[in-house]
PDB file of C-alpha atoms in Angstrom:
ATOM      1  CA  MET V1097      85.991 105.594 111.178  1.00  0.00           C
ATOM      2  CA  LEU V1098      82.996 104.327 108.783  1.00  0.00           C
ATOM      3  CA  ARG V1099      80.635 105.646 111.930  1.00  0.00           C
ATOM      4  CA  ALA V1100      82.205 109.188 112.053  1.00  0.00           C
ATOM      5  CA  LEU V1101      82.596 109.635 108.289  1.00  0.00           C
ATOM      6  CA  THR V1102      78.797 108.639 107.740  1.00  0.00           C
ATOM      7  CA  GLU V1103      77.757 110.822 110.717  1.00  0.00           C
ATOM      8  CA  PHE V1104      79.596 113.796 108.704  1.00  0.00           C
ATOM      9  CA  GLY V1105      77.894 112.979 105.454  1.00  0.00           C
ATOM     10  CA  VAL V1106      80.630 111.272 103.651  1.00  0.00           C
ATOM     11  CA  VAL V1107      79.212 108.580 101.235  1.00  0.00           C
ATOM     12  CA  PRO V1108      81.662 106.712  99.228  1.00  0.00           C
ATOM     13  CA  ASP V1109      81.486 106.300  95.455  1.00  0.00           C
ATOM     14  CA  LEU V1110      84.320 103.978  95.284  1.00  0.00           C
ATOM     15  CA  VAL V1111      85.816 101.453  98.045  1.00  0.00           C
ATOM     16  CA  VAL V1112      88.936  99.592  97.405  1.00  0.00           C
ATOM     17  CA  GLY V1113      90.277  97.219 100.027  1.00  0.00           C
ATOM     18  CA  THR V1114      93.239  94.820 100.965  1.00  0.00           C
ATOM     19  CA  SER V1115      92.906  91.936 103.482  1.00  0.00           C
ATOM     20  CA  ILE V1116      90.678  92.802 106.193  1.00  0.00           C
ATOM     21  CA  GLY V1117      90.040  96.057 104.465  1.00  0.00           C
ATOM     22  CA  ALA V1118      88.473  94.055 101.823  1.00  0.00           C
ATOM     23  CA  ILE V1119      85.874  92.540 104.389  1.00  0.00           C
ATOM     24  CA  ASN V1120      85.173  95.888 105.823  1.00  0.00           C
ATOM     25  CA  GLY V1121      85.044  97.679 102.478  1.00  0.00           C
ATOM     26  CA  ALA V1122      82.847  94.994 100.809  1.00  0.00           C
ATOM     27  CA  ALA V1123      80.521  95.515 103.842  1.00  0.00           C
ATOM     28  CA  ILE V1124      80.291  99.154 103.368  1.00  0.00           C
ATOM     29  CA  ALA V1125      79.993  98.983  99.549  1.00  0.00           C
ATOM     30  CA  ALA V1126      76.879  96.756 100.013  1.00  0.00           C
ATOM     31  CA  GLU V1127      75.208  99.095 102.527  1.00  0.00           C
ATOM     32  CA  PRO V1128      76.828 102.473 102.630  1.00  0.00           C
ATOM     33  CA  THR V1129      74.565 103.844 105.422  1.00  0.00           C
ATOM     34  CA  ALA V1130      74.555 104.249 109.156  1.00  0.00           C
ATOM     35  CA  ALA V1131      72.826 100.946 109.506  1.00  0.00           C
ATOM     36  CA  GLY V1132      75.193  99.366 107.240  1.00  0.00           C
ATOM     37  CA  VAL V1133      78.057 100.555 109.509  1.00  0.00           C
ATOM     38  CA  ALA V1134      76.207  99.211 112.626  1.00  0.00           C
ATOM     39  CA  GLY V1135      75.681  96.057 111.344  1.00  0.00           C
ATOM     40  CA  LEU V1136      79.637  95.644 110.589  1.00  0.00           C
ATOM     41  CA  ALA V1137      80.328  96.851 114.000  1.00  0.00           C
ATOM     42  CA  GLN V1138      77.967  94.242 115.265  1.00  0.00           C
ATOM     43  CA  THR V1139      79.481  91.521 113.195  1.00  0.00           C
ATOM     44  CA  TRP V1140      83.062  92.265 114.603  1.00  0.00           C
ATOM     45  CA  SER V1141      81.503  92.097 118.152  1.00  0.00           C
ATOM     46  CA  ASP V1142      79.913  88.794 117.390  1.00  0.00           C
ATOM     47  CA  ILE V1143      83.332  87.539 116.145  1.00  0.00           C
ATOM     48  CA  GLU V1144      84.791  88.662 119.510  1.00  0.00           C
ATOM     49  CA  ARG V1145      82.538  86.562 121.412  1.00  0.00           C
ATOM     50  CA  SER V1146      82.826  83.702 119.258  1.00  0.00           C
ATOM     51  CA  ASP V1147      85.347  80.957 118.917  1.00  0.00           C
ATOM     52  CA  ALA V1148      85.272  80.583 115.009  1.00  0.00           C
ATOM     53  CA  PHE V1149      88.849  80.944 114.810  1.00  0.00           C
ATOM     54  CA  GLU V1150      90.110  80.022 118.106  1.00  0.00           C
ATOM     55  CA  GLY V1151      90.248  76.127 117.936  1.00  0.00           C
ATOM     56  CA  SER V1152      92.462  74.209 120.517  1.00  0.00           C
ATOM     57  CA  LEU V1153      96.170  74.209 120.013  1.00  0.00           C
ATOM     58  CA  VAL V1154      96.010  70.336 119.166  1.00  0.00           C
ATOM     59  CA  GLY V1155      93.310  71.152 116.399  1.00  0.00           C
ATOM     60  CA  ARG V1156      95.678  74.022 115.015  1.00  0.00           C
ATOM     61  CA  LEU V1157      98.509  71.878 114.925  1.00  0.00           C
ATOM     62  CA  ALA V1158      96.709  68.940 113.358  1.00  0.00           C
ATOM     63  CA  THR V1159      95.718  71.471 110.846  1.00  0.00           C
ATOM     64  CA  LEU V1160      99.117  72.455 110.289  1.00  0.00           C
ATOM     65  CA  ALA V1161     100.370  68.746 110.140  1.00  0.00           C
ATOM     66  CA  ARG V1162      97.805  67.709 107.517  1.00  0.00           C
ATOM     67  CA  SER V1163      97.961  71.001 105.383  1.00  0.00           C
ATOM     68  CA  ARG V1164     101.805  71.609 106.080  1.00  0.00           C
ATOM     69  CA  THR V1165     101.085  75.567 105.250  1.00  0.00           C
ATOM     70  CA  HIS V1166      98.280  76.765 107.500  1.00  0.00           C
ATOM     71  CA  LEU V1167      96.810  76.663 110.866  1.00  0.00           C
ATOM     72  CA  HIS V1168      93.245  77.029 110.045  1.00  0.00           C
ATOM     73  CA  GLU V1169      90.860  76.034 107.333  1.00  0.00           C
ATOM     74  CA  ASN V1170      88.842  78.972 105.774  1.00  0.00           C
ATOM     75  CA  ASP V1171      85.711  77.381 106.336  1.00  0.00           C
ATOM     76  CA  ALA V1172      84.407  79.413 109.271  1.00  0.00           C
ATOM     77  CA  LEU V1173      85.615  82.589 107.671  1.00  0.00           C
ATOM     78  CA  ARG V1174      83.969  81.623 104.527  1.00  0.00           C
ATOM     79  CA  GLY V1175      80.674  80.975 106.403  1.00  0.00           C
ATOM     80  CA  LEU V1176      80.573  84.225 108.313  1.00  0.00           C
ATOM     81  CA  LEU V1177      81.217  86.141 104.861  1.00  0.00           C
ATOM     82  CA  GLU V1178      78.494  84.347 103.119  1.00  0.00           C
ATOM     83  CA  GLU V1179      76.188  85.149 105.926  1.00  0.00           C
ATOM     84  CA  SER V1180      77.145  88.742 106.249  1.00  0.00           C
ATOM     85  CA  LEU V1181      77.546  89.647 102.436  1.00  0.00           C
ATOM     86  CA  GLY V1182      75.300  86.841 100.661  1.00  0.00           C
ATOM     87  CA  LEU V1183      76.459  85.063  97.687  1.00  0.00           C
ATOM     88  CA  GLY V1184      76.190  87.846  95.169  1.00  0.00           C
ATOM     89  CA  LEU V1185      78.778  89.260  92.434  1.00  0.00           C
ATOM     90  CA  ILE V1186      81.046  92.230  93.180  1.00  0.00           C
ATOM     91  CA  GLU V1187      79.437  94.156  90.027  1.00  0.00           C
ATOM     92  CA  GLU V1188      76.195  93.774  91.701  1.00  0.00           C
ATOM     93  CA  LEU V1189      76.934  96.083  94.702  1.00  0.00           C
ATOM     94  CA  PRO V1190      75.536  99.570  95.008  1.00  0.00           C
ATOM     95  CA  VAL V1191      78.921 101.121  95.410  1.00  0.00           C
ATOM     96  CA  THR V1192      81.541 100.304  93.212  1.00  0.00           C
ATOM     97  CA  PHE V1193      83.953  97.889  95.030  1.00  0.00           C
ATOM     98  CA  GLU V1194      87.462  96.421  94.239  1.00  0.00           C
ATOM     99  CA  CYS V1195      89.888  94.136  96.486  1.00  0.00           C
ATOM    100  CA  VAL V1196      93.431  92.871  95.743  1.00  0.00           C
ATOM    101  CA  ALA V1197      94.922  89.486  96.320  1.00  0.00           C
ATOM    102  CA  ALA V1198      98.497  88.470  95.648  1.00  0.00           C
ATOM    103  CA  CYS V1199      98.517  85.657  92.867  1.00  0.00           C
ATOM    104  CA  ILE V1200     101.254  82.919  93.574  1.00  0.00           C
ATOM    105  CA  GLU V1201     101.465  81.700  89.909  1.00  0.00           C
ATOM    106  CA  THR V1202     102.149  85.234  88.501  1.00  0.00           C
ATOM    107  CA  ALA V1203     103.683  86.738  91.543  1.00  0.00           C
ATOM    108  CA  SER V1204     101.680  90.005  91.046  1.00  0.00           C
ATOM    109  CA  GLU V1205      98.723  91.531  92.365  1.00  0.00           C
ATOM    110  CA  ARG V1206      95.231  90.769  91.015  1.00  0.00           C
ATOM    111  CA  TRP V1207      92.423  93.233  91.531  1.00  0.00           C
ATOM    112  CA  PHE V1208      89.067  91.858  91.499  1.00  0.00           C
ATOM    113  CA  SER V1209      86.291  94.072  90.171  1.00  0.00           C
ATOM    114  CA  SER V1210      83.514  91.443  89.052  1.00  0.00           C
ATOM    115  CA  GLY V1211      82.847  87.915  89.928  1.00  0.00           C
ATOM    116  CA  PRO V1212      81.737  86.168  93.234  1.00  0.00           C
ATOM    117  CA  LEU V1213      82.011  88.494  95.946  1.00  0.00           C
ATOM    118  CA  VAL V1214      82.939  86.019  98.699  1.00  0.00           C
ATOM    119  CA  ASP V1215      85.744  84.365  96.926  1.00  0.00           C
ATOM    120  CA  ALA V1216      87.477  87.676  96.186  1.00  0.00           C
ATOM    121  CA  VAL V1217      87.285  88.803  99.640  1.00  0.00           C
ATOM    122  CA  LEU V1218      88.224  85.608 101.153  1.00  0.00           C
ATOM    123  CA  ALA V1219      91.510  85.442  98.657  1.00  0.00           C
ATOM    124  CA  SER V1220      92.351  89.017  99.809  1.00  0.00           C
ATOM    125  CA  SER V1221      92.244  88.036 103.562  1.00  0.00           C
ATOM    126  CA  ALA V1222      94.083  84.802 103.218  1.00  0.00           C
ATOM    127  CA  VAL V1223      96.812  85.402 105.720  1.00  0.00           C
ATOM    128  CA  PRO V1224     100.079  83.294 104.765  1.00  0.00           C
ATOM    129  CA  GLY V1225     100.289  80.571 107.291  1.00  0.00           C
ATOM    130  CA  MET V1226      97.255  81.225 108.875  1.00  0.00           C
ATOM    131  CA  LEU V1227      94.917  80.575 105.973  1.00  0.00           C
ATOM    132  CA  PRO V1228      95.117  78.652 103.035  1.00  0.00           C
ATOM    133  CA  PRO V1229      95.383  79.937  99.493  1.00  0.00           C
ATOM    134  CA  VAL V1230      92.361  80.498  97.620  1.00  0.00           C
ATOM    135  CA  GLU V1231      91.815  79.182  94.205  1.00  0.00           C
ATOM    136  CA  ILE V1232      90.186  81.403  91.512  1.00  0.00           C
ATOM    137  CA  GLU V1233      90.054  80.362  87.981  1.00  0.00           C
ATOM    138  CA  GLY V1234      93.033  77.919  88.278  1.00  0.00           C
ATOM    139  CA  GLU V1235      95.404  80.382  90.092  1.00  0.00           C
ATOM    140  CA  HIS V1236      95.838  80.610  93.804  1.00  0.00           C
ATOM    141  CA  PHE V1237      95.754  83.671  95.956  1.00  0.00           C
ATOM    142  CA  LEU V1238      97.181  84.917  99.303  1.00  0.00           C
ATOM    143  CA  ASP V1239      96.378  87.884 101.400  1.00  0.00           C
ATOM    144  CA  GLY V1240      96.438  91.275  99.406  1.00  0.00           C
ATOM    145  CA  GLY V1241      98.617  93.028 101.808  1.00  0.00           C
ATOM    146  CA  ILE V1242     101.691  91.151 100.385  1.00  0.00           C
ATOM    147  CA  VAL V1243     101.688  93.141  97.162  1.00  0.00           C
ATOM    148  CA  ASN V1244      99.439  96.412  98.156  1.00  0.00           C
ATOM    149  CA  SER V1245      98.598  96.973 101.508  1.00  0.00           C
ATOM    150  CA  ILE V1246      97.300 100.399 101.499  1.00  0.00           C
ATOM    151  CA  PRO V1247      95.879 100.724  97.840  1.00  0.00           C
ATOM    152  CA  VAL V1248      95.866 104.734  97.707  1.00  0.00           C
ATOM    153  CA  ALA V1249      97.240 104.546  93.954  1.00  0.00           C
ATOM    154  CA  ARG V1250      94.613 102.335  92.843  1.00  0.00           C
ATOM    155  CA  ALA V1251      91.802 104.560  94.128  1.00  0.00           C
ATOM    156  CA  VAL V1252      93.428 107.478  91.960  1.00  0.00           C
ATOM    157  CA  GLN V1253      93.934 105.239  89.032  1.00  0.00           C
ATOM    158  CA  LEU V1254      90.173 104.699  89.256  1.00  0.00           C
ATOM    159  CA  GLY V1255      89.436 108.342  89.221  1.00  0.00           C
ATOM    160  CA  ALA V1256      89.166 109.426  93.212  1.00  0.00           C
ATOM    161  CA  GLU V1257      89.716 113.025  93.942  1.00  0.00           C
ATOM    162  CA  VAL V1258      88.927 112.753  97.743  1.00  0.00           C
ATOM    163  CA  ILE V1259      90.135 109.726  99.406  1.00  0.00           C
ATOM    164  CA  TYR V1260      89.842 108.659 103.022  1.00  0.00           C
ATOM    165  CA  VAL V1261      92.360 106.151 104.105  1.00  0.00           C
ATOM    166  CA  LEU V1262      90.912 103.822 106.748  1.00  0.00           C
ATOM    167  CA  HIS V1263      93.694 101.482 108.401  1.00  0.00           C
ATOM    168  CA  VAL V1264      94.157  99.211 111.098  1.00  0.00           C
ATOM    169  CA  GLY V1265      96.829 101.203 112.894  1.00  0.00           C
ATOM    170  CA  ARG V1266     100.163  99.199 112.363  1.00  0.00           C
ATOM    171  CA  VAL V1267     101.628 102.447 110.713  1.00  0.00           C
ATOM    172  CA  GLU V1268     101.179 104.453 113.616  1.00  0.00           C
ATOM    173  CA  ARG V1269     103.463 101.800 115.741  1.00  0.00           C
ATOM    174  CA  SER V1270     107.403 102.787 115.721  1.00  0.00           C
ATOM    175  CA  LEU V1271     109.498  99.878 114.377  1.00  0.00           C
ATOM    176  CA  GLU V1272     112.227  98.335 116.208  1.00  0.00           C
ATOM    177  CA  PRO V1273     115.064  96.030 115.284  1.00  0.00           C
ATOM    178  CA  PRO V1274     114.039  92.262 115.435  1.00  0.00           C
ATOM    179  CA  ARG V1275     115.073  90.493 118.584  1.00  0.00           C
ATOM    180  CA  TRP V1276     113.865  86.903 117.574  1.00  0.00           C
ATOM    181  CA  PRO V1277     114.103  85.166 114.409  1.00  0.00           C
ATOM    182  CA  TRP V1278     110.461  85.232 113.848  1.00  0.00           C
ATOM    183  CA  GLU V1279     110.533  88.905 114.013  1.00  0.00           C
ATOM    184  CA  VAL V1280     112.852  89.257 111.043  1.00  0.00           C
ATOM    185  CA  ALA V1281     110.457  88.616 108.367  1.00  0.00           C
ATOM    186  CA  LEU V1282     107.692  90.560 110.251  1.00  0.00           C
ATOM    187  CA  VAL V1283     109.670  93.539 110.327  1.00  0.00           C
ATOM    188  CA  ALA V1284     110.967  93.226 106.732  1.00  0.00           C
ATOM    189  CA  PHE V1285     107.516  92.883 105.530  1.00  0.00           C
ATOM    190  CA  GLU V1286     106.451  95.848 107.506  1.00  0.00           C
ATOM    191  CA  ILE V1287     109.340  97.991 106.179  1.00  0.00           C
ATOM    192  CA  ALA V1288     108.259  97.071 102.759  1.00  0.00           C
ATOM    193  CA  ARG V1289     104.656  97.963 103.204  1.00  0.00           C
ATOM    194  CA  ARG V1290     105.396 101.132 104.892  1.00  0.00           C
ATOM    195  CA  HIS V1291     107.875 102.121 102.220  1.00  0.00           C
ATOM    196  CA  ARG V1292     105.124 101.683  99.330  1.00  0.00           C
ATOM    197  CA  PHE V1293     102.537 103.590 101.242  1.00  0.00           C
ATOM    198  CA  ILE V1294     104.650 106.643 102.127  1.00  0.00           C
ATOM    199  CA  GLY V1295     105.856 106.518  98.268  1.00  0.00           C
ATOM    200  CA  ASP V1296     102.364 106.323  96.941  1.00  0.00           C
ATOM    201  CA  LEU V1297     101.235 109.242  99.253  1.00  0.00           C
ATOM    202  CA  ALA V1298     104.504 111.468  98.204  1.00  0.00           C
ATOM    203  CA  SER V1299     103.590 110.693  94.522  1.00  0.00           C
ATOM    204  CA  LEU V1300     100.131 111.777  94.607  1.00  0.00           C
ATOM    205  CA  SER V1301      99.093 115.216  92.927  1.00  0.00           C
ATOM    206  CA  ASP V1302      98.569 118.065  95.384  1.00  0.00           C
ATOM    207  CA  GLU V1303      95.127 118.517  93.573  1.00  0.00           C
ATOM    208  CA  LEU V1304      93.867 115.597  95.412  1.00  0.00           C
ATOM    209  CA  GLU V1305      92.315 115.732  98.966  1.00  0.00           C
ATOM    210  CA  VAL V1306      93.631 112.937 101.099  1.00  0.00           C
ATOM    211  CA  HIS V1307      92.745 111.976 104.824  1.00  0.00           C
ATOM    212  CA  VAL V1308      94.502 109.486 106.652  1.00  0.00           C
ATOM    213  CA  MET V1309      92.020 108.637 109.434  1.00  0.00           C
ATOM    214  CA  PRO V1310      93.207 108.241 113.149  1.00  0.00           C
ATOM    215  CA  THR V1311      92.765 104.942 114.812  1.00  0.00           C
ATOM    216  CA  GLY V1312      92.676 106.538 118.160  1.00  0.00           C
ATOM    217  CA  GLN V1313      95.028 103.969 119.711  1.00  0.00           C
ATOM    218  CA  ILE V1314      96.268 105.309 122.938  1.00  0.00           C
ATOM    219  CA  ASP V1315      99.299 102.977 123.697  1.00  0.00           C
ATOM    220  CA  PRO V1316      99.976 101.012 120.398  1.00  0.00           C
ATOM    221  CA  PRO V1317     101.733  97.980 121.212  1.00  0.00           C
ATOM    222  CA  ARG V1318     105.301  97.035 120.448  1.00  0.00           C
ATOM    223  CA  TYR V1319     105.233  96.081 116.791  1.00  0.00           C
ATOM    224  CA  PRO V1320     106.753  92.563 117.254  1.00  0.00           C
ATOM    225  CA  ASP V1321     104.098  91.463 119.573  1.00  0.00           C
ATOM    226  CA  LEU V1322     102.862  88.509 117.587  1.00  0.00           C
ATOM    227  CA  SER V1323      99.327  88.593 118.755  1.00  0.00           C
ATOM    228  CA  GLN V1324      98.484  91.446 116.482  1.00  0.00           C
ATOM    229  CA  PHE V1325      98.979  88.808 113.637  1.00  0.00           C
ATOM    230  CA  ARG V1326      96.423  86.348 115.054  1.00  0.00           C
ATOM    231  CA  HIS V1327      93.808  86.177 112.323  1.00  0.00           C
ATOM    232  CA  ARG V1328      91.233  86.798 114.738  1.00  0.00           C
ATOM    233  CA  ASP V1329      92.866  88.925 117.660  1.00  0.00           C
ATOM    234  CA  ALA V1330      89.317  90.239 119.025  1.00  0.00           C
ATOM    235  CA  SER V1331      90.122  90.792 122.622  1.00  0.00           C
ATOM    236  CA  LYS V1332      89.653  94.611 122.491  1.00  0.00           C
ATOM    237  CA  ILE V1333      87.558  95.170 119.421  1.00  0.00           C
ATOM    238  CA  ARG V1334      84.767  97.005 120.925  1.00  0.00           C
ATOM    239  CA  ASP V1335      87.423  99.431 122.610  1.00  0.00           C
ATOM    240  CA  GLN V1336      88.992  99.807 119.167  1.00  0.00           C
ATOM    241  CA  ILE V1337      85.961 100.773 117.579  1.00  0.00           C
ATOM    242  CA  ALA V1338      85.045 103.437 120.193  1.00  0.00           C
ATOM    243  CA  HIS V1339      88.636 104.902 120.085  1.00  0.00           C
ATOM    244  CA  ALA V1340      88.782 105.127 116.669  1.00  0.00           C
ATOM    245  CA  TYR V1341      85.316 106.787 116.185  1.00  0.00           C
ATOM    246  CA  GLU V1342      85.974 109.506 118.949  1.00  0.00           C
ATOM    247  CA  ALA V1343      89.566 110.146 117.150  1.00  0.00           C
ATOM    248  CA  SER V1344      87.905 110.198 113.815  1.00  0.00           C
ATOM    249  CA  VAL V1345      85.039 112.741 115.181  1.00  0.00           C
ATOM    250  CA  ARG V1346      87.749 115.104 116.346  1.00  0.00           C
ATOM    251  CA  TYR V1347      89.618 114.835 113.215  1.00  0.00           C
ATOM    252  CA  LEU V1348      86.639 115.692 110.877  1.00  0.00           C
ATOM    253  CA  GLN V1349      85.754 118.749 113.504  1.00  0.00           C
ATOM    254  CA  GLU V1350      89.001 120.255 112.871  1.00  0.00           C
ATOM    255  CA  PRO V1351      88.973 123.303 110.363  1.00  0.00           C
ATOM    256  CA  ARG V1352      90.481 122.686 106.964  1.00  0.00           C
TER     257      ARG V1352
END
């Protein structure tokens, strides 16, 4: 999606992101160019070939037994973020950037618009049960998708008039009633996040220009497939990037 937008001359004045969107958003806010997009694609291709988040089953169970809350420590992800984003501050980015995380103590969303970039992105992408909460200034944060998964309303609050929504594709997948105990929470969460996104879109002024970019997914998997919730499900990253690019080019070529 980013490659297509860049090729069509779309350069952001503002980037807001949640979870994996915070990672991608921070990268493009740091370098909103074709080279920056290419670098981001290479980073994900490198992740596909790495074992940073795999580990052995015994290792993951040992981490769970030790922590009692999560399967992976966040050292590997922090290292990747520090390598790709550096150790700078959010306010130093060339493009205005904000990301959101869920604060445990206040049960609310917290938007990070200043301070250490890696800490904020790590907090926004701390998937519950997979990664530990991230402590910032005495409070603990989990994945921003819990409180604001597709933050179009935040973009509007910050003055956006033309919005491009770059999502990961789950909203394109039809939901089904849960069949197993672990699917109950997943389906309930997905209903909540889609309800907010649809409501936020419906509440936007007709004067705004909003584009929900296509992912190009040919045959989206059935929603309760647990593999999509692995923090690093990278088995088809390059194919997914290619499909999204082709679909986005077709979308941007359509007459408006």
